[in-house]
């Protein structure tokens, strides 16, 4: 009851996927186990399936991606410019307040 039950695969697929993928394949040499048999008829090579991770862009989808990227750049630029403008306005108002306070304090010192 308390022992873990590991399910058994009744029909093994024969496909073994390694846990760690090799990062470089420069030092791995191809290993051929069977020699090709010499025969007198023509063999058609098997079609190579396209990798499923490739991304195919049509001209319309490429235009959408470019327009989306340009829109994102414009949106981020607008936000950054508005933040810079807010900082500039705040700095100018602080500078004006500092000049007014300085003139008020200098005016009080002269009246004494």
Coordinates of C-alpha atoms in Angstrom, one line a residue, residues 19-93:
X19 CA 19.0 14.1 -20.3
X20 CA 21.9 16.4 -21.2
X21 CA 22.2 17.7 -24.7
X22 CA 25.8 18.1 -26.1
X23 CA 26.7 21.8 -26.6
X24 CA 29.4 21.3 -29.2
X25 CA 29.5 18.7 -31.9
X26 CA 32.9 19.4 -33.3
X27 CA 34.6 16.6 -31.5
X28 CA 31.9 14.0 -32.3
X29 CA 32.6 11.9 -35.4
X30 CA 29.8 10.2 -37.3
X31 CA 29.5 6.5 -36.6
X32 CA 28.2 4.3 -39.4
X33 CA 27.3 0.8 -38.3
X34 CA 26.1 -0.7 -41.7
X35 CA 27.8 -0.5 -45.0
X36 CA 25.7 0.4 -48.0
X37 CA 25.0 -2.6 -50.2
X38 CA 26.0 -2.3 -53.8
X39 CA 23.1 -2.9 -56.1
X40 CA 22.1 -2.0 -59.6
X41 CA 18.9 0.0 -59.1
X42 CA 18.3 3.6 -58.2
X43 CA 17.6 4.5 -54.5
X44 CA 15.5 7.6 -53.7
X45 CA 16.8 9.3 -50.7
X46 CA 14.3 9.7 -47.8
X47 CA 12.9 13.2 -47.5
X48 CA 14.5 15.1 -44.6
X49 CA 11.7 16.5 -42.3
X50 CA 12.0 20.1 -41.5
X51 CA 12.8 20.9 -37.9
X52 CA 9.7 21.7 -36.0
X53 CA 11.3 24.6 -34.2
X54 CA 11.9 26.7 -37.4
X55 CA 9.7 29.8 -37.8
X56 CA 8.5 30.5 -41.3
X57 CA 7.4 34.1 -41.9
X58 CA 5.2 35.1 -44.8
X59 CA 5.5 38.7 -46.1
X60 CA 2.3 39.6 -44.3
X61 CA 3.4 38.2 -41.0
X62 CA 6.8 39.9 -41.4
X63 CA 5.0 43.2 -42.0
X64 CA 3.0 42.6 -38.8
X65 CA 6.1 41.8 -36.8
X66 CA 7.8 44.9 -38.1
X67 CA 4.8 47.1 -37.4
X68 CA 4.5 45.6 -33.9
X69 CA 8.1 46.2 -33.2
X70 CA 7.9 49.8 -34.4
X71 CA 4.8 50.4 -32.3
X72 CA 6.6 49.0 -29.2
X73 CA 9.6 51.2 -29.8
X74 CA 7.3 54.3 -30.2
X75 CA 5.3 53.4 -27.1
X76 CA 8.5 52.9 -25.0
X77 CA 10.0 56.1 -26.5
X78 CA 6.9 58.1 -25.6
X79 CA 6.9 56.8 -22.0
X80 CA 10.6 57.7 -21.6
X81 CA 10.3 61.1 -23.1
X82 CA 7.3 61.9 -20.9
X83 CA 9.3 60.8 -17.8
X84 CA 12.2 63.0 -18.9
X85 CA 9.9 65.9 -19.4
X86 CA 8.3 65.3 -15.9
X87 CA 11.8 65.3 -14.4
X88 CA 12.8 68.5 -16.2
X89 CA 9.6 70.3 -15.1
X90 CA 10.2 69.2 -11.5
X91 CA 13.8 70.4 -11.6
X92 CA 12.8 73.8 -13.0
X93 CA 10.1 74.2 -10.3

